[in-house]
Coordinates of C-alpha atoms in Angstrom, one line a residue:
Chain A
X1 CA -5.0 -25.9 -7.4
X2 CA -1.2 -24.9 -6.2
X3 CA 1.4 -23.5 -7.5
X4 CA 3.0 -26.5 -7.4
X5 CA 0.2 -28.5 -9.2
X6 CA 0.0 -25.6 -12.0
X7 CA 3.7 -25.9 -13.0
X8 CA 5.6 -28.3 -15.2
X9 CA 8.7 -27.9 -14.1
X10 CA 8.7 -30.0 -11.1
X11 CA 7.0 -32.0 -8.7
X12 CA 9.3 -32.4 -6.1
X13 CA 8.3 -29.0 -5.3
X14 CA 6.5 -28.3 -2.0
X15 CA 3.3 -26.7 -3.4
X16 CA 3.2 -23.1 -1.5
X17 CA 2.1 -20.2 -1.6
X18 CA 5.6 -18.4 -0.3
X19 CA 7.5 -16.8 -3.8
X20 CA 10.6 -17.3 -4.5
X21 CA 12.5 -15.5 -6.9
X22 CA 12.3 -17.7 -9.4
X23 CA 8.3 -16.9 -9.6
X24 CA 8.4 -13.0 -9.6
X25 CA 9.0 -11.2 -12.8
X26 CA 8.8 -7.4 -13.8
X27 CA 5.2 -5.7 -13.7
X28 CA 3.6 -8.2 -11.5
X29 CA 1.1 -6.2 -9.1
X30 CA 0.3 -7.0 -5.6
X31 CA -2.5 -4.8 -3.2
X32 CA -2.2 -4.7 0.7
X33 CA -5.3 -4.7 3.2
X34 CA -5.8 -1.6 4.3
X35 CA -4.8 0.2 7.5
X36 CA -6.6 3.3 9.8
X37 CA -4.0 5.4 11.4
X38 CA -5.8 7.4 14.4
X39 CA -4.9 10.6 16.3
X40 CA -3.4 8.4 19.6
X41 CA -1.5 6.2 16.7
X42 CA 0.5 9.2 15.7
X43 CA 1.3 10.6 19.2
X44 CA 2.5 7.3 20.6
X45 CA 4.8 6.3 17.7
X46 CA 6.0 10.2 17.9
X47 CA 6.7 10.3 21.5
X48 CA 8.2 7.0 21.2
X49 CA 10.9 7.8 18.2
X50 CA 10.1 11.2 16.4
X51 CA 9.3 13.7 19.2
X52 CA 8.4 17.0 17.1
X53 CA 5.3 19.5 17.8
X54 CA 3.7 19.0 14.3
X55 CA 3.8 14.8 15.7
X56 CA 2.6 15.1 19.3
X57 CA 0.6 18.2 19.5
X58 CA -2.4 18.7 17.4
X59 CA -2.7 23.1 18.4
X60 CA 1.0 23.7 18.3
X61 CA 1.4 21.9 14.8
X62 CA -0.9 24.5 13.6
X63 CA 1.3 26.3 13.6
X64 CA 4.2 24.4 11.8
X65 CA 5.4 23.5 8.3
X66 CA 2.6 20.7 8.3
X67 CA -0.1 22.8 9.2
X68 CA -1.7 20.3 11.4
X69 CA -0.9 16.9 13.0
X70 CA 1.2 14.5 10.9
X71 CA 2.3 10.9 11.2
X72 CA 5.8 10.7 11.1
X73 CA 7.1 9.7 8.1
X74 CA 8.9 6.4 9.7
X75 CA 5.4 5.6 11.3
X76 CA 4.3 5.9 7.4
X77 CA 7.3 3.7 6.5
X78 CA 6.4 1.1 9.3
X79 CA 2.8 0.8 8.7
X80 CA 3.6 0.2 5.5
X81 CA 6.0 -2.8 6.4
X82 CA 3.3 -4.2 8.5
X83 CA 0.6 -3.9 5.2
X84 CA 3.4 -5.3 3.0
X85 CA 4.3 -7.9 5.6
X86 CA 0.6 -9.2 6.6
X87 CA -0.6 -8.4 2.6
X88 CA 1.8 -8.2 0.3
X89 CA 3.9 -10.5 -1.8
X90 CA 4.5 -13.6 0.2
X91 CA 8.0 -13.6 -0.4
X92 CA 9.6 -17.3 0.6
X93 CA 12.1 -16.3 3.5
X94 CA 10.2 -13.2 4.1
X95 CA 10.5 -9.2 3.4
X96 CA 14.4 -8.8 4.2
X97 CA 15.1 -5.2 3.1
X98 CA 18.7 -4.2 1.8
X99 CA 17.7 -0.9 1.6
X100 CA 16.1 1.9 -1.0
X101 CA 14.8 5.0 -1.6
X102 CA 11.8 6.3 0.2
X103 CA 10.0 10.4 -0.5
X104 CA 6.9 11.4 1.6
X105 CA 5.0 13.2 -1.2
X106 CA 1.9 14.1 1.4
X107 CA 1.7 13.7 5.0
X108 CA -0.1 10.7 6.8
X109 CA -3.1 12.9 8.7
X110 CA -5.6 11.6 11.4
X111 CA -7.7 9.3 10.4
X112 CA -6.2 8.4 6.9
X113 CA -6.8 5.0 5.7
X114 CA -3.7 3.3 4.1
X115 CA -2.8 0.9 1.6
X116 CA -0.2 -0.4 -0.4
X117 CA 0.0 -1.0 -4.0
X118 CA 3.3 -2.6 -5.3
X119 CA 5.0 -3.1 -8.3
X120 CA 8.5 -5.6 -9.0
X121 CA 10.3 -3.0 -11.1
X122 CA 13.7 -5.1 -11.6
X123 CA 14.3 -9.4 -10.8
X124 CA 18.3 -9.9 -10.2
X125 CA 20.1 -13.3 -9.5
X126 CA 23.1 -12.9 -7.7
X127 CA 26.0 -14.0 -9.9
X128 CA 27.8 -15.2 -6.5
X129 CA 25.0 -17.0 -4.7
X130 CA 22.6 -19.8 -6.6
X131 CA 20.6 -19.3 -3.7
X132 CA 19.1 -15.7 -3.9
X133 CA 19.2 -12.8 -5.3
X134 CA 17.3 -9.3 -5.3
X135 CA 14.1 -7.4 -6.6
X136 CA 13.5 -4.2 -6.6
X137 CA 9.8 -3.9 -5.1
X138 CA 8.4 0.2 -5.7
X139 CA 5.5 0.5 -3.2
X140 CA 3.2 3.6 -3.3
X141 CA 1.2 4.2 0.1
X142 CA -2.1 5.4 -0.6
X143 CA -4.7 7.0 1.4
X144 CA -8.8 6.8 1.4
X145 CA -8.4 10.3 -1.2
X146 CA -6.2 9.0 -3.9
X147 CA -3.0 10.8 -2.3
X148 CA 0.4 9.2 -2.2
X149 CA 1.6 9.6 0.9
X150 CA 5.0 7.7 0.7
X151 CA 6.8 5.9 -2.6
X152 CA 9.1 3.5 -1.9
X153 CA 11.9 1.8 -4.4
X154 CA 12.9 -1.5 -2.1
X155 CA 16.1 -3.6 -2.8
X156 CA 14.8 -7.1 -1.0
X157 CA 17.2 -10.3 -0.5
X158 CA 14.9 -13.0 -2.5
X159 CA 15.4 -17.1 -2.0
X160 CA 15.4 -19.1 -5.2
X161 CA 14.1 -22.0 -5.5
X162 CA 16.7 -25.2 -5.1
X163 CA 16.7 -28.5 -6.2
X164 CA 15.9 -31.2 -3.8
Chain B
X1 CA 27.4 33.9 24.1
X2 CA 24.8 33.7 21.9
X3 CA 25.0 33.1 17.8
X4 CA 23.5 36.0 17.4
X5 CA 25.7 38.4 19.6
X6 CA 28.6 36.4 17.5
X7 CA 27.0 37.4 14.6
X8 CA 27.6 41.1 13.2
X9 CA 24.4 40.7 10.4
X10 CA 21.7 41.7 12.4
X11 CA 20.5 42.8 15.8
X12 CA 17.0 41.8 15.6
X13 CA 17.6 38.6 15.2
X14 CA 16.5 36.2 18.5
X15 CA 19.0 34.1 20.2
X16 CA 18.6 30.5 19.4
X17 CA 20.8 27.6 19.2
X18 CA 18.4 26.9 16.2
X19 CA 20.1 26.2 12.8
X20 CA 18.9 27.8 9.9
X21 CA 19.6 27.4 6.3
X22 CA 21.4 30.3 6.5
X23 CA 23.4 28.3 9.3
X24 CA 24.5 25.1 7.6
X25 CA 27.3 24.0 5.2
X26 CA 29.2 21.1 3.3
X27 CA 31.1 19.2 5.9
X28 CA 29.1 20.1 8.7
X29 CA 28.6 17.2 11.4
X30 CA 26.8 16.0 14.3
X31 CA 27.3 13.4 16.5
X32 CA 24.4 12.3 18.6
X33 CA 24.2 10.6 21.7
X34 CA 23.3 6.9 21.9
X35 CA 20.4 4.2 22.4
X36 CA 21.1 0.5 23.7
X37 CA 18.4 -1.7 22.0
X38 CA 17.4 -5.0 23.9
X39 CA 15.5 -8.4 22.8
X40 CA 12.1 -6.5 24.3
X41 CA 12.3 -3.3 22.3
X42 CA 13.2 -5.4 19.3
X43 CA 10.2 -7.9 19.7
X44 CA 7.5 -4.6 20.8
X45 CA 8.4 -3.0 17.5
X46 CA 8.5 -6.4 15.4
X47 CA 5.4 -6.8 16.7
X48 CA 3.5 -3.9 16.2
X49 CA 5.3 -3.2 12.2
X50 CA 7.1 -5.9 11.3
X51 CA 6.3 -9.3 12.2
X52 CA 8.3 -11.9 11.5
X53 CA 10.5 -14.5 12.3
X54 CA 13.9 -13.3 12.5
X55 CA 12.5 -9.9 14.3
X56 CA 9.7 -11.3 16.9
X57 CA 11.5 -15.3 17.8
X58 CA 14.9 -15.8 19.0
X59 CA 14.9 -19.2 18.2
X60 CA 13.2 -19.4 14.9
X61 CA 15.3 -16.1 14.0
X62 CA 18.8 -18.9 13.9
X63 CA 17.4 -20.7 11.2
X64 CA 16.7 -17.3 9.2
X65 CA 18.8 -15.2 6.7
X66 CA 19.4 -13.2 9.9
X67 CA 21.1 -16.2 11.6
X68 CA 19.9 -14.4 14.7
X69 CA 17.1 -12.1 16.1
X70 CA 17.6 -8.8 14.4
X71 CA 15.9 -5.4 15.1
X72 CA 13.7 -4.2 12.2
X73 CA 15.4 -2.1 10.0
X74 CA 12.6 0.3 10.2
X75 CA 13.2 0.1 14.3
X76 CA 16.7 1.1 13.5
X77 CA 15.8 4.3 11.1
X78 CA 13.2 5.2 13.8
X79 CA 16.0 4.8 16.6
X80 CA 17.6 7.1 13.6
X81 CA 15.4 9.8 13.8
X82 CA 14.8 9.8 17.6
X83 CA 18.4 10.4 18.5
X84 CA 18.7 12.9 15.8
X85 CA 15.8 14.8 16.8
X86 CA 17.1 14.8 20.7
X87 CA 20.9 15.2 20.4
X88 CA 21.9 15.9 15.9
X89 CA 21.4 18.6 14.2
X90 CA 19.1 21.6 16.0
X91 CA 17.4 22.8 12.9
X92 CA 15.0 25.3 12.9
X93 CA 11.6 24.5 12.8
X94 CA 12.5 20.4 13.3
X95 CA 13.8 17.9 11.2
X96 CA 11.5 18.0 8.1
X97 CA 12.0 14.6 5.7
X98 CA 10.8 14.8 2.3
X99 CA 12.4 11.4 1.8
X100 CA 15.9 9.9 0.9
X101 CA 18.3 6.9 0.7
X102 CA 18.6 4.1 3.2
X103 CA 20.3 0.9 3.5
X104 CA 21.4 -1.3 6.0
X105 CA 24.4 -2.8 6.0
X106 CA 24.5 -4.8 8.5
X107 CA 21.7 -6.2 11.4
X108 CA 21.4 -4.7 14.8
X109 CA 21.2 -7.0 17.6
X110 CA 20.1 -7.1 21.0
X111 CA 22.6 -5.1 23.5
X112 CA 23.6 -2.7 20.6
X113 CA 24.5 1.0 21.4
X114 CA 23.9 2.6 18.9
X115 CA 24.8 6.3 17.7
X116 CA 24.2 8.5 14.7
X117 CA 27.1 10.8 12.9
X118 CA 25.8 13.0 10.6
X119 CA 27.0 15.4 8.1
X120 CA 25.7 18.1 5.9
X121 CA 26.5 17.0 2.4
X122 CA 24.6 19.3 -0.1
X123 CA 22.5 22.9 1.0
X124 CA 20.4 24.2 -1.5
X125 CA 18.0 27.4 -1.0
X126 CA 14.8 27.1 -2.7
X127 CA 14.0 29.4 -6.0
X128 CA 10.8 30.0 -5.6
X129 CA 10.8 30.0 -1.4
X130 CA 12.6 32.9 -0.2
X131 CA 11.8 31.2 3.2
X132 CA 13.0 27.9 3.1
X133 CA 15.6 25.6 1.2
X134 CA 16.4 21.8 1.8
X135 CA 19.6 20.0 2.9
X136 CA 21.1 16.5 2.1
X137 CA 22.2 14.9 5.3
X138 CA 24.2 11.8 5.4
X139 CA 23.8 9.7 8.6
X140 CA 25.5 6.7 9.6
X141 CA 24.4 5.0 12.4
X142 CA 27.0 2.9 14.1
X143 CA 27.1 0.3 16.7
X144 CA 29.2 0.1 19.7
X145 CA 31.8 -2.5 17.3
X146 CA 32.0 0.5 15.4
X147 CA 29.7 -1.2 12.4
X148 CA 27.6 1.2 10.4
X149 CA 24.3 -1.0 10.8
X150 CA 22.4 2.1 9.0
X151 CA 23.3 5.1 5.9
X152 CA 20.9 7.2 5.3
X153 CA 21.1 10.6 3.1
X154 CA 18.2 12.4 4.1
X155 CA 16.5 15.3 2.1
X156 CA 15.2 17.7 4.2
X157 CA 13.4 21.0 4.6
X158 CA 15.0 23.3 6.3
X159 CA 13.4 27.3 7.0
X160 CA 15.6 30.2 6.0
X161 CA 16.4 33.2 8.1
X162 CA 13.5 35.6 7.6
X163 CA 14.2 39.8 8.1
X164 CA 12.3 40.8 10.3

């Protein structure tokens, strides 16, 4: 059965899966697949935008603040776009980010194994536009121990639904 | 000449264009040098993180929110990070993010040039870590029309001169 079917308030409504801000309310819950971050991961997203020892070089980040080889934190903050985006809530007009606040309690080590676990913390129309408004969306990255390796706080641009 | 022959504290101390705690204050700023981003980059890193629409198809990206293909605005925080770890601020022992505020004002596009101006806006030592304190530095990162497509106020970690 849809969403479509399973609501009274319309049936001119396409029946989809895709939410629209109109659906989402505070406290609901959605869990992302899962993702393994790999040794070769972390050097070539480094090299590429974050070229530090303790990202490209396994010995010499012995030897650093991070005691061993760490993703960077915006390879954290991407994989965990690509979870959200593949796994997370199926937001109608996609995951357009505004902005928010982001803290890397751990670091993201070799073979880690990450997922996502999010929470709407706040549903806002905009007074201005009928036709959207904003959540704020607080995802915690976990990894295979428990850890938390990045918590998120997301202001997203949501579509509402419009009458036909 | 070196900081440290500027510098009457010590004489131990090794020369290094290295910024320190010790080094830093309110108002400080760094300009970096600059990326251009094209349609490829922007589809590779769509791609790979954040897959959809408006980042990986020019043509579907017209009908979006975006009105337009538009970088990820993870892509743009890690362009961010790369120029500031090649041309910002030279902090000792690397640019160490615990985490921070971001938002993005406005898309990049293919064929921006983008740069990063950053400024120390808060230095605090730690209590309890005679070695190391953390710093609050605001970056903007602005296109070639001069529009800050990025803010970011980053917290990060930043070592202390030590006595030898």
């Amino acid at each position: 059965m849809t969403r479509a079917q399973l609501s009274s308030q319309t049936v001119t409504r396409i029946p989809s899966d895709q939410l629209y801000l109109d659906d989402l309310h505070v406290g609901q819950r959605f869990t992302s697949g899962s993702h393994r971050i790999d040794e070769a991961q972390i050097k070539a997203f480094a090299f590429q935008f974050d070229p530090q020892p303790f990202h490209t070089d396994k010995q010499a980040a012995e030897r650093t603040f991070f005691k061993g080889l760490a993703a960077s934190g915006w390879h954290t903050a991407a994989i965990t776009m690509r979870l959200n985006v593949e796994s997370g809530p199926q937001l109608a007009g996609g995951i357009v980010g505004a902005g928010g606040e982001l803290s890397w309690p751990a670091p993201t080590r070799p073979g880690d194994v990450l997922h996502v676990e999010s929470e709407v913390v706040k549903v806002t129309p905009s007074r201005s536009r009928p036709d959207r408004g904003t959540i704020v969306l607080l995802s915690r990255t976990i990894n295979q121990r428990g850890d938390v390796v990045q918590i998120q706080k997301a202001r997203l641009v949501v579509s509402r639904r419009v009458a036909a």
